[in-house]
mmCIF file with all atom_site columns, C-alpha atoms in Angstrom:
data_model
loop_
_atom_site.group_PDB
_atom_site.id
_atom_site.type_symbol
_atom_site.label_atom_id
_atom_site.label_alt_id
_atom_site.label_comp_id
_atom_site.label_asym_id
_atom_site.label_entity_id
_atom_site.label_seq_id
_atom_site.pdbx_PDB_ins_code
_atom_site.Cartn_x
_atom_site.Cartn_y
_atom_site.Cartn_z
_atom_site.occupancy
_atom_site.B_iso_or_equiv
_atom_site.pdbx_formal_charge
_atom_site.auth_seq_id
_atom_site.auth_comp_id
_atom_site.auth_asym_id
_atom_site.auth_atom_id
_atom_site.pdbx_PDB_model_num
ATOM 1   C CA . UNK A 1 1   ? 41.196 -87.134  41.392 1.00 77.00 ? 1   UNK A CA 1
ATOM 2   C CA . UNK A 1 2   ? 44.817 -87.835  40.486 1.00 93.00 ? 2   UNK A CA 1
ATOM 3   C CA . UNK A 1 3   ? 45.816 -88.831  36.962 1.00 97.00 ? 3   UNK A CA 1
ATOM 4   C CA . UNK A 1 4   ? 48.987 -90.573  38.177 1.00 96.00 ? 4   UNK A CA 1
ATOM 5   C CA . UNK A 1 5   ? 49.354 -93.933  36.421 1.00 96.00 ? 5   UNK A CA 1
ATOM 6   C CA . UNK A 1 6   ? 46.609 -93.148  33.909 1.00 97.00 ? 6   UNK A CA 1
ATOM 7   C CA . UNK A 1 7   ? 47.098 -92.850  30.161 1.00 98.00 ? 7   UNK A CA 1
ATOM 8   C CA . UNK A 1 8   ? 46.323 -89.288  29.081 1.00 98.00 ? 8   UNK A CA 1
ATOM 9   C CA . UNK A 1 9   ? 45.800 -87.681  25.693 1.00 98.00 ? 9   UNK A CA 1
ATOM 10  C CA . UNK A 1 10  ? 46.623 -83.989  25.596 1.00 98.00 ? 10  UNK A CA 1
ATOM 11  C CA . UNK A 1 11  ? 47.011 -81.188  23.134 1.00 98.00 ? 11  UNK A CA 1
ATOM 12  C CA . UNK A 1 12  ? 49.754 -78.681  23.899 1.00 98.00 ? 12  UNK A CA 1
ATOM 13  C CA . UNK A 1 13  ? 51.738 -75.766  22.543 1.00 98.00 ? 13  UNK A CA 1
ATOM 14  C CA . UNK A 1 14  ? 55.249 -75.192  23.877 1.00 98.00 ? 14  UNK A CA 1
ATOM 15  C CA . UNK A 1 15  ? 56.981 -71.805  23.759 1.00 98.00 ? 15  UNK A CA 1
ATOM 16  C CA . UNK A 1 16  ? 60.106 -70.180  25.117 1.00 98.00 ? 16  UNK A CA 1
ATOM 17  C CA . UNK A 1 17  ? 59.912 -67.065  27.286 1.00 97.00 ? 17  UNK A CA 1
ATOM 18  C CA . UNK A 1 18  ? 60.453 -64.870  24.198 1.00 97.00 ? 18  UNK A CA 1
ATOM 19  C CA . UNK A 1 19  ? 57.335 -66.395  22.591 1.00 97.00 ? 19  UNK A CA 1
ATOM 20  C CA . UNK A 1 20  ? 59.179 -68.645  20.130 1.00 97.00 ? 20  UNK A CA 1
ATOM 21  C CA . UNK A 1 21  ? 57.175 -71.839  19.604 1.00 98.00 ? 21  UNK A CA 1
ATOM 22  C CA . UNK A 1 22  ? 59.275 -75.008  19.753 1.00 97.00 ? 22  UNK A CA 1
ATOM 23  C CA . UNK A 1 23  ? 56.544 -77.654  19.521 1.00 97.00 ? 23  UNK A CA 1
ATOM 24  C CA . UNK A 1 24  ? 52.789 -78.048  19.092 1.00 98.00 ? 24  UNK A CA 1
ATOM 25  C CA . UNK A 1 25  ? 50.519 -81.083  18.949 1.00 98.00 ? 25  UNK A CA 1
ATOM 26  C CA . UNK A 1 26  ? 47.863 -78.778  17.480 1.00 97.00 ? 26  UNK A CA 1
ATOM 27  C CA . UNK A 1 27  ? 50.102 -78.136  14.457 1.00 97.00 ? 27  UNK A CA 1
ATOM 28  C CA . UNK A 1 28  ? 50.561 -81.890  13.962 1.00 96.00 ? 28  UNK A CA 1
ATOM 29  C CA . UNK A 1 29  ? 46.816 -82.441  14.281 1.00 97.00 ? 29  UNK A CA 1
ATOM 30  C CA . UNK A 1 30  ? 47.157 -85.255  16.795 1.00 97.00 ? 30  UNK A CA 1
ATOM 31  C CA . UNK A 1 31  ? 47.183 -85.511  20.563 1.00 98.00 ? 31  UNK A CA 1
ATOM 32  C CA . UNK A 1 32  ? 50.126 -86.692  22.620 1.00 98.00 ? 32  UNK A CA 1
ATOM 33  C CA . UNK A 1 33  ? 49.516 -89.877  24.609 1.00 98.00 ? 33  UNK A CA 1
ATOM 34  C CA . UNK A 1 34  ? 51.534 -90.761  27.712 1.00 98.00 ? 34  UNK A CA 1
ATOM 35  C CA . UNK A 1 35  ? 51.209 -92.306  31.161 1.00 98.00 ? 35  UNK A CA 1
ATOM 36  C CA . UNK A 1 36  ? 51.105 -89.587  33.808 1.00 97.00 ? 36  UNK A CA 1
ATOM 37  C CA . UNK A 1 37  ? 53.862 -89.941  36.386 1.00 96.00 ? 37  UNK A CA 1
ATOM 38  C CA . UNK A 1 38  ? 55.744 -92.649  34.452 1.00 97.00 ? 38  UNK A CA 1
ATOM 39  C CA . UNK A 1 39  ? 58.692 -90.344  33.611 1.00 95.00 ? 39  UNK A CA 1
ATOM 40  C CA . UNK A 1 40  ? 57.697 -90.271  29.943 1.00 97.00 ? 40  UNK A CA 1
ATOM 41  C CA . UNK A 1 41  ? 57.409 -86.481  30.112 1.00 97.00 ? 41  UNK A CA 1
ATOM 42  C CA . UNK A 1 42  ? 59.532 -83.749  31.661 1.00 97.00 ? 42  UNK A CA 1
ATOM 43  C CA . UNK A 1 43  ? 58.785 -83.448  35.408 1.00 97.00 ? 43  UNK A CA 1
ATOM 44  C CA . UNK A 1 44  ? 57.055 -80.067  35.150 1.00 98.00 ? 44  UNK A CA 1
ATOM 45  C CA . UNK A 1 45  ? 54.658 -81.304  32.475 1.00 98.00 ? 45  UNK A CA 1
ATOM 46  C CA . UNK A 1 46  ? 53.704 -84.369  34.531 1.00 97.00 ? 46  UNK A CA 1
ATOM 47  C CA . UNK A 1 47  ? 53.099 -82.132  37.545 1.00 97.00 ? 47  UNK A CA 1
ATOM 48  C CA . UNK A 1 48  ? 50.928 -79.783  35.466 1.00 98.00 ? 48  UNK A CA 1
ATOM 49  C CA . UNK A 1 49  ? 48.514 -82.499  34.292 1.00 98.00 ? 49  UNK A CA 1
ATOM 50  C CA . UNK A 1 50  ? 48.310 -84.653  37.426 1.00 97.00 ? 50  UNK A CA 1
ATOM 51  C CA . UNK A 1 51  ? 45.096 -83.014  38.697 1.00 96.00 ? 51  UNK A CA 1
ATOM 52  C CA . UNK A 1 52  ? 43.574 -81.804  35.402 1.00 97.00 ? 52  UNK A CA 1
ATOM 53  C CA . UNK A 1 53  ? 40.115 -82.903  34.302 1.00 97.00 ? 53  UNK A CA 1
ATOM 54  C CA . UNK A 1 54  ? 39.029 -83.779  30.751 1.00 97.00 ? 54  UNK A CA 1
ATOM 55  C CA . UNK A 1 55  ? 38.268 -80.569  28.849 1.00 98.00 ? 55  UNK A CA 1
ATOM 56  C CA . UNK A 1 56  ? 40.369 -78.416  31.175 1.00 98.00 ? 56  UNK A CA 1
ATOM 57  C CA . UNK A 1 57  ? 42.950 -76.053  29.691 1.00 98.00 ? 57  UNK A CA 1
ATOM 58  C CA . UNK A 1 58  ? 45.822 -74.403  31.520 1.00 98.00 ? 58  UNK A CA 1
ATOM 59  C CA . UNK A 1 59  ? 48.981 -72.453  30.855 1.00 98.00 ? 59  UNK A CA 1
ATOM 60  C CA . UNK A 1 60  ? 52.077 -73.324  32.866 1.00 98.00 ? 60  UNK A CA 1
ATOM 61  C CA . UNK A 1 61  ? 55.609 -71.946  33.170 1.00 98.00 ? 61  UNK A CA 1
ATOM 62  C CA . UNK A 1 62  ? 58.191 -74.685  33.760 1.00 98.00 ? 62  UNK A CA 1
ATOM 63  C CA . UNK A 1 63  ? 61.666 -73.654  34.946 1.00 98.00 ? 63  UNK A CA 1
ATOM 64  C CA . UNK A 1 64  ? 64.644 -75.335  33.262 1.00 98.00 ? 64  UNK A CA 1
ATOM 65  C CA . UNK A 1 65  ? 65.295 -77.520  36.328 1.00 97.00 ? 65  UNK A CA 1
ATOM 66  C CA . UNK A 1 66  ? 61.823 -79.111  35.910 1.00 97.00 ? 66  UNK A CA 1
ATOM 67  C CA . UNK A 1 67  ? 62.148 -79.313  32.117 1.00 98.00 ? 67  UNK A CA 1
ATOM 68  C CA . UNK A 1 68  ? 65.335 -80.524  30.407 1.00 97.00 ? 68  UNK A CA 1
ATOM 69  C CA . UNK A 1 69  ? 67.675 -79.402  33.177 1.00 97.00 ? 69  UNK A CA 1
ATOM 70  C CA . UNK A 1 70  ? 70.460 -76.856  33.155 1.00 97.00 ? 70  UNK A CA 1
ATOM 71  C CA . UNK A 1 71  ? 73.111 -76.864  30.438 1.00 96.00 ? 71  UNK A CA 1
ATOM 72  C CA . UNK A 1 72  ? 76.125 -78.913  31.483 1.00 97.00 ? 72  UNK A CA 1
ATOM 73  C CA . UNK A 1 73  ? 79.644 -78.158  30.255 1.00 96.00 ? 73  UNK A CA 1
ATOM 74  C CA . UNK A 1 74  ? 80.634 -81.792  30.866 1.00 97.00 ? 74  UNK A CA 1
ATOM 75  C CA . UNK A 1 75  ? 78.246 -82.801  28.060 1.00 96.00 ? 75  UNK A CA 1
ATOM 76  C CA . UNK A 1 76  ? 80.302 -80.892  25.483 1.00 97.00 ? 76  UNK A CA 1
ATOM 77  C CA . UNK A 1 77  ? 82.694 -83.518  24.144 1.00 96.00 ? 77  UNK A CA 1
ATOM 78  C CA . UNK A 1 78  ? 85.783 -83.265  21.957 1.00 97.00 ? 78  UNK A CA 1
ATOM 79  C CA . UNK A 1 79  ? 87.095 -86.037  19.696 1.00 96.00 ? 79  UNK A CA 1
ATOM 80  C CA . UNK A 1 80  ? 90.389 -86.023  17.782 1.00 97.00 ? 80  UNK A CA 1
ATOM 81  C CA . UNK A 1 81  ? 90.054 -86.226  13.993 1.00 95.00 ? 81  UNK A CA 1
ATOM 82  C CA . UNK A 1 82  ? 91.623 -89.712  13.932 1.00 95.00 ? 82  UNK A CA 1
ATOM 83  C CA . UNK A 1 83  ? 88.655 -91.031  15.968 1.00 93.00 ? 83  UNK A CA 1
ATOM 84  C CA . UNK A 1 84  ? 85.962 -89.479  13.730 1.00 92.00 ? 84  UNK A CA 1
ATOM 85  C CA . UNK A 1 85  ? 84.933 -91.489  10.658 1.00 90.00 ? 85  UNK A CA 1
ATOM 86  C CA . UNK A 1 86  ? 84.136 -89.357  7.582  1.00 91.00 ? 86  UNK A CA 1
ATOM 87  C CA . UNK A 1 87  ? 85.090 -86.135  9.377  1.00 93.00 ? 87  UNK A CA 1
ATOM 88  C CA . UNK A 1 88  ? 85.229 -84.340  6.025  1.00 93.00 ? 88  UNK A CA 1
ATOM 89  C CA . UNK A 1 89  ? 81.465 -84.893  5.641  1.00 95.00 ? 89  UNK A CA 1
ATOM 90  C CA . UNK A 1 90  ? 80.570 -83.412  9.060  1.00 96.00 ? 90  UNK A CA 1
ATOM 91  C CA . UNK A 1 91  ? 79.417 -79.808  9.421  1.00 96.00 ? 91  UNK A CA 1
ATOM 92  C CA . UNK A 1 92  ? 78.528 -77.510  12.306 1.00 97.00 ? 92  UNK A CA 1
ATOM 93  C CA . UNK A 1 93  ? 74.851 -77.994  13.183 1.00 96.00 ? 93  UNK A CA 1
ATOM 94  C CA . UNK A 1 94  ? 74.704 -81.639  12.077 1.00 97.00 ? 94  UNK A CA 1
ATOM 95  C CA . UNK A 1 95  ? 72.772 -83.960  14.380 1.00 96.00 ? 95  UNK A CA 1
ATOM 96  C CA . UNK A 1 96  ? 74.654 -87.200  15.079 1.00 94.00 ? 96  UNK A CA 1
ATOM 97  C CA . UNK A 1 97  ? 74.340 -90.122  17.473 1.00 93.00 ? 97  UNK A CA 1
ATOM 98  C CA . UNK A 1 98  ? 76.973 -91.512  19.805 1.00 92.00 ? 98  UNK A CA 1
ATOM 99  C CA . UNK A 1 99  ? 76.517 -94.894  21.451 1.00 92.00 ? 99  UNK A CA 1
ATOM 100 C CA . UNK A 1 100 ? 76.915 -95.508  25.173 1.00 90.00 ? 100 UNK A CA 1
ATOM 101 C CA . UNK A 1 101 ? 78.858 -98.560  26.406 1.00 92.00 ? 101 UNK A CA 1
ATOM 102 C CA . UNK A 1 102 ? 75.430 -100.169 26.978 1.00 94.00 ? 102 UNK A CA 1
ATOM 103 C CA . UNK A 1 103 ? 74.507 -99.593  23.325 1.00 94.00 ? 103 UNK A CA 1
ATOM 104 C CA . UNK A 1 104 ? 72.064 -96.724  23.914 1.00 94.00 ? 104 UNK A CA 1
ATOM 105 C CA . UNK A 1 105 ? 72.021 -93.945  21.280 1.00 94.00 ? 105 UNK A CA 1
ATOM 106 C CA . UNK A 1 106 ? 72.835 -90.433  22.513 1.00 93.00 ? 106 UNK A CA 1
ATOM 107 C CA . UNK A 1 107 ? 71.878 -87.534  20.221 1.00 95.00 ? 107 UNK A CA 1
ATOM 108 C CA . UNK A 1 108 ? 74.539 -84.836  19.828 1.00 97.00 ? 108 UNK A CA 1
ATOM 109 C CA . UNK A 1 109 ? 74.912 -81.638  17.836 1.00 97.00 ? 109 UNK A CA 1
ATOM 110 C CA . UNK A 1 110 ? 78.154 -80.739  16.061 1.00 97.00 ? 110 UNK A CA 1
ATOM 111 C CA . UNK A 1 111 ? 79.313 -77.352  17.400 1.00 97.00 ? 111 UNK A CA 1
ATOM 112 C CA . UNK A 1 112 ? 82.809 -77.164  15.908 1.00 97.00 ? 112 UNK A CA 1
ATOM 113 C CA . UNK A 1 113 ? 84.832 -78.937  13.217 1.00 97.00 ? 113 UNK A CA 1
ATOM 114 C CA . UNK A 1 114 ? 88.576 -78.295  12.835 1.00 95.00 ? 114 UNK A CA 1
ATOM 115 C CA . UNK A 1 115 ? 91.422 -80.219  11.232 1.00 94.00 ? 115 UNK A CA 1
ATOM 116 C CA . UNK A 1 116 ? 92.257 -81.411  14.758 1.00 95.00 ? 116 UNK A CA 1
ATOM 117 C CA . UNK A 1 117 ? 88.807 -82.856  15.502 1.00 96.00 ? 117 UNK A CA 1
ATOM 118 C CA . UNK A 1 118 ? 85.175 -82.195  16.356 1.00 97.00 ? 118 UNK A CA 1
ATOM 119 C CA . UNK A 1 119 ? 83.321 -80.736  19.318 1.00 97.00 ? 119 UNK A CA 1
ATOM 120 C CA . UNK A 1 120 ? 79.904 -82.255  20.068 1.00 97.00 ? 120 UNK A CA 1
ATOM 121 C CA . UNK A 1 121 ? 77.182 -81.038  22.423 1.00 98.00 ? 121 UNK A CA 1
ATOM 122 C CA . UNK A 1 122 ? 75.129 -83.777  24.106 1.00 96.00 ? 122 UNK A CA 1
ATOM 123 C CA . UNK A 1 123 ? 72.908 -81.322  26.016 1.00 97.00 ? 123 UNK A CA 1
ATOM 124 C CA . UNK A 1 124 ? 69.239 -81.381  25.003 1.00 95.00 ? 124 UNK A CA 1
ATOM 125 C CA . UNK A 1 125 ? 68.562 -78.429  22.709 1.00 93.00 ? 125 UNK A CA 1
ATOM 126 C CA . UNK A 1 126 ? 66.160 -77.004  25.322 1.00 97.00 ? 126 UNK A CA 1
ATOM 127 C CA . UNK A 1 127 ? 68.508 -77.523  28.294 1.00 97.00 ? 127 UNK A CA 1
ATOM 128 C CA . UNK A 1 128 ? 68.918 -74.378  30.363 1.00 97.00 ? 128 UNK A CA 1
ATOM 129 C CA . UNK A 1 129 ? 65.671 -72.851  29.078 1.00 97.00 ? 129 UNK A CA 1
ATOM 130 C CA . UNK A 1 130 ? 62.456 -72.154  30.922 1.00 98.00 ? 130 UNK A CA 1
ATOM 131 C CA . UNK A 1 131 ? 59.454 -73.456  28.994 1.00 98.00 ? 131 UNK A CA 1
ATOM 132 C CA . UNK A 1 132 ? 55.819 -72.436  28.710 1.00 98.00 ? 132 UNK A CA 1
ATOM 133 C CA . UNK A 1 133 ? 53.003 -74.798  27.788 1.00 98.00 ? 133 UNK A CA 1
ATOM 134 C CA . UNK A 1 134 ? 49.354 -74.312  26.913 1.00 98.00 ? 134 UNK A CA 1
ATOM 135 C CA . UNK A 1 135 ? 47.884 -77.716  27.816 1.00 98.00 ? 135 UNK A CA 1
ATOM 136 C CA . UNK A 1 136 ? 44.441 -79.164  27.110 1.00 98.00 ? 136 UNK A CA 1
ATOM 137 C CA . UNK A 1 137 ? 43.479 -82.527  28.606 1.00 98.00 ? 137 UNK A CA 1
ATOM 138 C CA . UNK A 1 138 ? 41.498 -84.190  25.832 1.00 98.00 ? 138 UNK A CA 1
ATOM 139 C CA . UNK A 1 139 ? 40.991 -87.719  27.190 1.00 97.00 ? 139 UNK A CA 1
ATOM 140 C CA . UNK A 1 140 ? 41.805 -90.107  30.001 1.00 97.00 ? 140 UNK A CA 1
ATOM 141 C CA . UNK A 1 141 ? 42.132 -93.505  28.339 1.00 92.00 ? 141 UNK A CA 1
ATOM 142 C CA . UNK A 1 142 ? 40.449 -96.249  30.392 1.00 74.00 ? 142 UNK A CA 1
#
């Protein structure tokens, strides 16, 4: 039976191909709740749980295209120093937020700071990476 449209509670552990763990609901001690097929999760994760049954565990490999997408050079943005408030307080690696014309926040990472300006990367930190998940379907919420 399909889980599409149902609220699911899952435990999961996410790793990169080299084995580096990037996230784990087990470590937080609480399940993740989401509606299957409602675009709340990356496409590959939704596809992995759509036919799972409560108590079932599986391991899936999700290519970058079905995860956070490929890295895009057009999402690396440069701003002249005159347009950057408090530039002297910004460092490489800082996480900042830009705002879209519609007022939506966009997370970015500072990749370069020079006297001329800053370079920001708006790609998701896992963009361009294949992901692996150990998934356990704990509950289908009725």
